[in-house]
Short mmCIF file of C-alpha atoms in Angstrom, two decimals:
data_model
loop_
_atom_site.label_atom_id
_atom_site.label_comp_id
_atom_site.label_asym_id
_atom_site.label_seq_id
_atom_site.Cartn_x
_atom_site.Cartn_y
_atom_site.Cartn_z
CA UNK A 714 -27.66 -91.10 64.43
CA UNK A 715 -24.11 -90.21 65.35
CA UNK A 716 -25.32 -87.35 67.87
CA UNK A 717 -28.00 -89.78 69.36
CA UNK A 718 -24.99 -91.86 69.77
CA UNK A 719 -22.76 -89.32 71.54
CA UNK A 720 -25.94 -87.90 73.26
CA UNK A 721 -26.00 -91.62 74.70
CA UNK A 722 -22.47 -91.90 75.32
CA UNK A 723 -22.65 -88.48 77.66
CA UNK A 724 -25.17 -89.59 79.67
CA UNK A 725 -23.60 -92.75 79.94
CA UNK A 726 -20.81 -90.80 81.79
CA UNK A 727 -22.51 -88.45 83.67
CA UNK A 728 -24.22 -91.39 85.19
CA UNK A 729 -21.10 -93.06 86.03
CA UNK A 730 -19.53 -90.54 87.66
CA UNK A 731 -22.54 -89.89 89.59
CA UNK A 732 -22.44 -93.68 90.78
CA UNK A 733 -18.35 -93.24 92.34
CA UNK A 734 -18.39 -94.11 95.88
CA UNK A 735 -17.38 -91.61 98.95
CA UNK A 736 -14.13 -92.59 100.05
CA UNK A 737 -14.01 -93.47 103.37
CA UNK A 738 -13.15 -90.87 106.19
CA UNK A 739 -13.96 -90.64 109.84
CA UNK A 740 -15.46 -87.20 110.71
CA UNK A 741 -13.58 -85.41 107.60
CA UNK A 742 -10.73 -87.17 108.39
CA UNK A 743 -9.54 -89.79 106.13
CA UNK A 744 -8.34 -93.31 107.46
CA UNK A 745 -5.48 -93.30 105.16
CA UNK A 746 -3.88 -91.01 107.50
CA UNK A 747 -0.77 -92.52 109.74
CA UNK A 748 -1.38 -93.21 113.30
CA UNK A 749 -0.03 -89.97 114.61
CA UNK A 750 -1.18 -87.26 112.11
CA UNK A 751 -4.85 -88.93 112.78
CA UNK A 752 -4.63 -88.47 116.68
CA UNK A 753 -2.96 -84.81 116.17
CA UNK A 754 -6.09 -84.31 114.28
CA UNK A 755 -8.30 -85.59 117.10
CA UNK A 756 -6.49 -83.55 119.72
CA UNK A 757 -6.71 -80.20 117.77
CA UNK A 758 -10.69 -81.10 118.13
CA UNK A 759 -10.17 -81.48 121.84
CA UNK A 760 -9.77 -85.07 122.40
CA UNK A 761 -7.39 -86.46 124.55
CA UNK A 762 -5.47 -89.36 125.23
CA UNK A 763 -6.72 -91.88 127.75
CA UNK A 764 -3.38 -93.56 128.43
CA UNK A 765 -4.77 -95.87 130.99
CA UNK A 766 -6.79 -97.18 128.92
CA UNK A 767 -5.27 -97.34 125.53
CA UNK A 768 -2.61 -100.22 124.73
CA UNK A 769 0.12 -98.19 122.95
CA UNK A 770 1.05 -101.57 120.81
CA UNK A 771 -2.51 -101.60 119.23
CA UNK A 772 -5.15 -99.18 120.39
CA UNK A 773 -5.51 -95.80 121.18
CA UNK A 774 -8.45 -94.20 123.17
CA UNK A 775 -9.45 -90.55 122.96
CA UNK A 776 -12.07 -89.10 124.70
CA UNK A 777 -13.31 -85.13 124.75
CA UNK A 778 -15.74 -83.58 127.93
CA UNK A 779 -17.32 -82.26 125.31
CA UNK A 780 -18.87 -85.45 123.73
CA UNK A 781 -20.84 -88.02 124.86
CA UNK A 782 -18.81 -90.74 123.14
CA UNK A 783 -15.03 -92.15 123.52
CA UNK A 784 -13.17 -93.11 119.92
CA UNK A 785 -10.69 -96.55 119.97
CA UNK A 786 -8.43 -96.28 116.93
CA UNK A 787 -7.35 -99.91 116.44
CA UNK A 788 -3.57 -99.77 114.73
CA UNK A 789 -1.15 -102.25 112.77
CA UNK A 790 2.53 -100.12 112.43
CA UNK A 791 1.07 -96.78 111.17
CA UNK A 792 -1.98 -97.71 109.48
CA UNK A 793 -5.07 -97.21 110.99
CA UNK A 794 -6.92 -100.53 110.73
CA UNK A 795 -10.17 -99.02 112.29
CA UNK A 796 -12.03 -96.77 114.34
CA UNK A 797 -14.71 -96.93 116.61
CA UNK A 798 -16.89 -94.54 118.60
CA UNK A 799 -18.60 -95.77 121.71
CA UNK A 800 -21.75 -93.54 123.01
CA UNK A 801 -22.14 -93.04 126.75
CA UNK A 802 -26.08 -93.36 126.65
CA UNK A 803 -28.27 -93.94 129.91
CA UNK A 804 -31.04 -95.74 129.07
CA UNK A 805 -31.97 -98.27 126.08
CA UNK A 806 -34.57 -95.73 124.64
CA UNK A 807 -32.19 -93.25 124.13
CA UNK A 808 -30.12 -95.69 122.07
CA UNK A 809 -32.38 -96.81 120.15
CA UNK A 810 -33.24 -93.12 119.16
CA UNK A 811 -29.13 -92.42 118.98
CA UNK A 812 -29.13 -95.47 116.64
CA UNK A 813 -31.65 -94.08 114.28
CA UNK A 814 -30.02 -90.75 114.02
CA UNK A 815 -27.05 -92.02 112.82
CA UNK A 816 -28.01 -94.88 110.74
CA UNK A 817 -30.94 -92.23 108.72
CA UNK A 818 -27.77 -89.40 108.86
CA UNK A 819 -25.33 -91.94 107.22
CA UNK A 820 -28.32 -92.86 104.64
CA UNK A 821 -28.58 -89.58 103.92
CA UNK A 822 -24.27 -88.26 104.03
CA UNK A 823 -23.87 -91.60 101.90
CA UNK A 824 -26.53 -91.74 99.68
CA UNK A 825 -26.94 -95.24 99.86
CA UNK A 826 -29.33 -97.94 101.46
CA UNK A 827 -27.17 -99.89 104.65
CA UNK A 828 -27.65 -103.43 104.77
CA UNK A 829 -29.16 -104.60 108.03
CA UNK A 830 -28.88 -108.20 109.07
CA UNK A 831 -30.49 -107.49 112.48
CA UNK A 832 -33.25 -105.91 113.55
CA UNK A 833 -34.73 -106.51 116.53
CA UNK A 834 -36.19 -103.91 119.11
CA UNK A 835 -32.86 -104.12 121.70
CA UNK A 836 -30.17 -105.45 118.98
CA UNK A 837 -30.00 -103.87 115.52
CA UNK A 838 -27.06 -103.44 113.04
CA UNK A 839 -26.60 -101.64 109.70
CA UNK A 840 -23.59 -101.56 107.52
CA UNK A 841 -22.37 -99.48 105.24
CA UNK A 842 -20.42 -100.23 102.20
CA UNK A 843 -18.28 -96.95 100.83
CA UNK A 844 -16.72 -98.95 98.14
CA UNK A 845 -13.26 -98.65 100.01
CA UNK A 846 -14.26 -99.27 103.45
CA UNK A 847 -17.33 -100.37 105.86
CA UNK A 848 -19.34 -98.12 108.54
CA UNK A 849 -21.33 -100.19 110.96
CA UNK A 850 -23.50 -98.70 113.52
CA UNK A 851 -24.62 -101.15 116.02
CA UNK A 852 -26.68 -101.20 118.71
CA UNK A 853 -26.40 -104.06 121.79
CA UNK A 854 -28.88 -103.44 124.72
CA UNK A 855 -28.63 -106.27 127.04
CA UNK A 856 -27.50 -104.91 130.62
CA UNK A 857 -26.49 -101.60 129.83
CA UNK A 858 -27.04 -99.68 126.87
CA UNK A 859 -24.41 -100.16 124.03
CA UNK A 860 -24.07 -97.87 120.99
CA UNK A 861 -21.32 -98.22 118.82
CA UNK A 862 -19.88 -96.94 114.95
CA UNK A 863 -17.51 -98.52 113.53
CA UNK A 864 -15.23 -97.49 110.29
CA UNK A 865 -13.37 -100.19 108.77
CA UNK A 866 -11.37 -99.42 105.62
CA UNK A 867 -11.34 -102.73 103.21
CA UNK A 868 -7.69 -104.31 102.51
CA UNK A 869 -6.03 -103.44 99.45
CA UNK A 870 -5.53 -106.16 97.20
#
């Protein structure tokens, strides 16, 4: 009985540990960085700075000739507060089919079911809950086509 027990007890654990939630991180890089070290980061990938259109109080906007999408990195002091990548998509198909991609790859990265409030053919949203933070991947196709992810990690209590 006392092995069944213990037999119990290890599964128990194994389970649980199998059940911890992926911190949250933008592209390998983790949001608890401070402002600076996190755009270093993004300019060693080949971003760069759009001054004219980042608000050095509050925002920062980086943008790379090598990607079809600009990142805003909203900031309080030196925490990041959250970051958001905006796709540079032509048509509302291929948002649509953007919006899939990254909503079934973050299904699959997370291994976890998103939680989608809308989902209509031009206007769909799924969120993401990491456990210490929130990935939302919207899509908004009313004039022009509007993809967006945003990571948002949750306030410590």
């Amino acid at each position: 009985m006392k092995k069944l027990f213990l037999a119990l007890l290890a599964v128990t654990a194994l389970w649980a540990c199998e059940k911890a939630t992926t911190p949250i991180n933008y592209r390998g890089l983790a949001l608890t960085l401070p402002v600076n070290q996190f755009v270093d980061s993004m300019i060693a990938r080949g971003f760069a700075v759009d001054s004219a259109a980042s608000d050095s109080g509050s925002t920062i906007v980086l943008a790379s000739p090598a990607e079809h999408y600009r990142v805003l990195a909203a900031f309080k002091g030196e925490k990041l507060m959250a970051i958001q990548e905006t796709y540079n998509l032509s048509t509302n198909d291929s948002t649509r089919e953007m919006w899939q991609e990254l909503r079934d790859g973050l299904e699959k990265e997370l291994n976890a079911w998103p939680d989608c409030p809308v989902l209509k053919e031009d206007h769909k949203e799924a969120n993401f809950d990491t456990g210490d933070g929130l990935i939302s991947v919207l899509l908004e196709n009313t004039y022009t086509p509007t993809l967006t992810v945003r990571y948002t990690p949750k306030a410590k209590q």
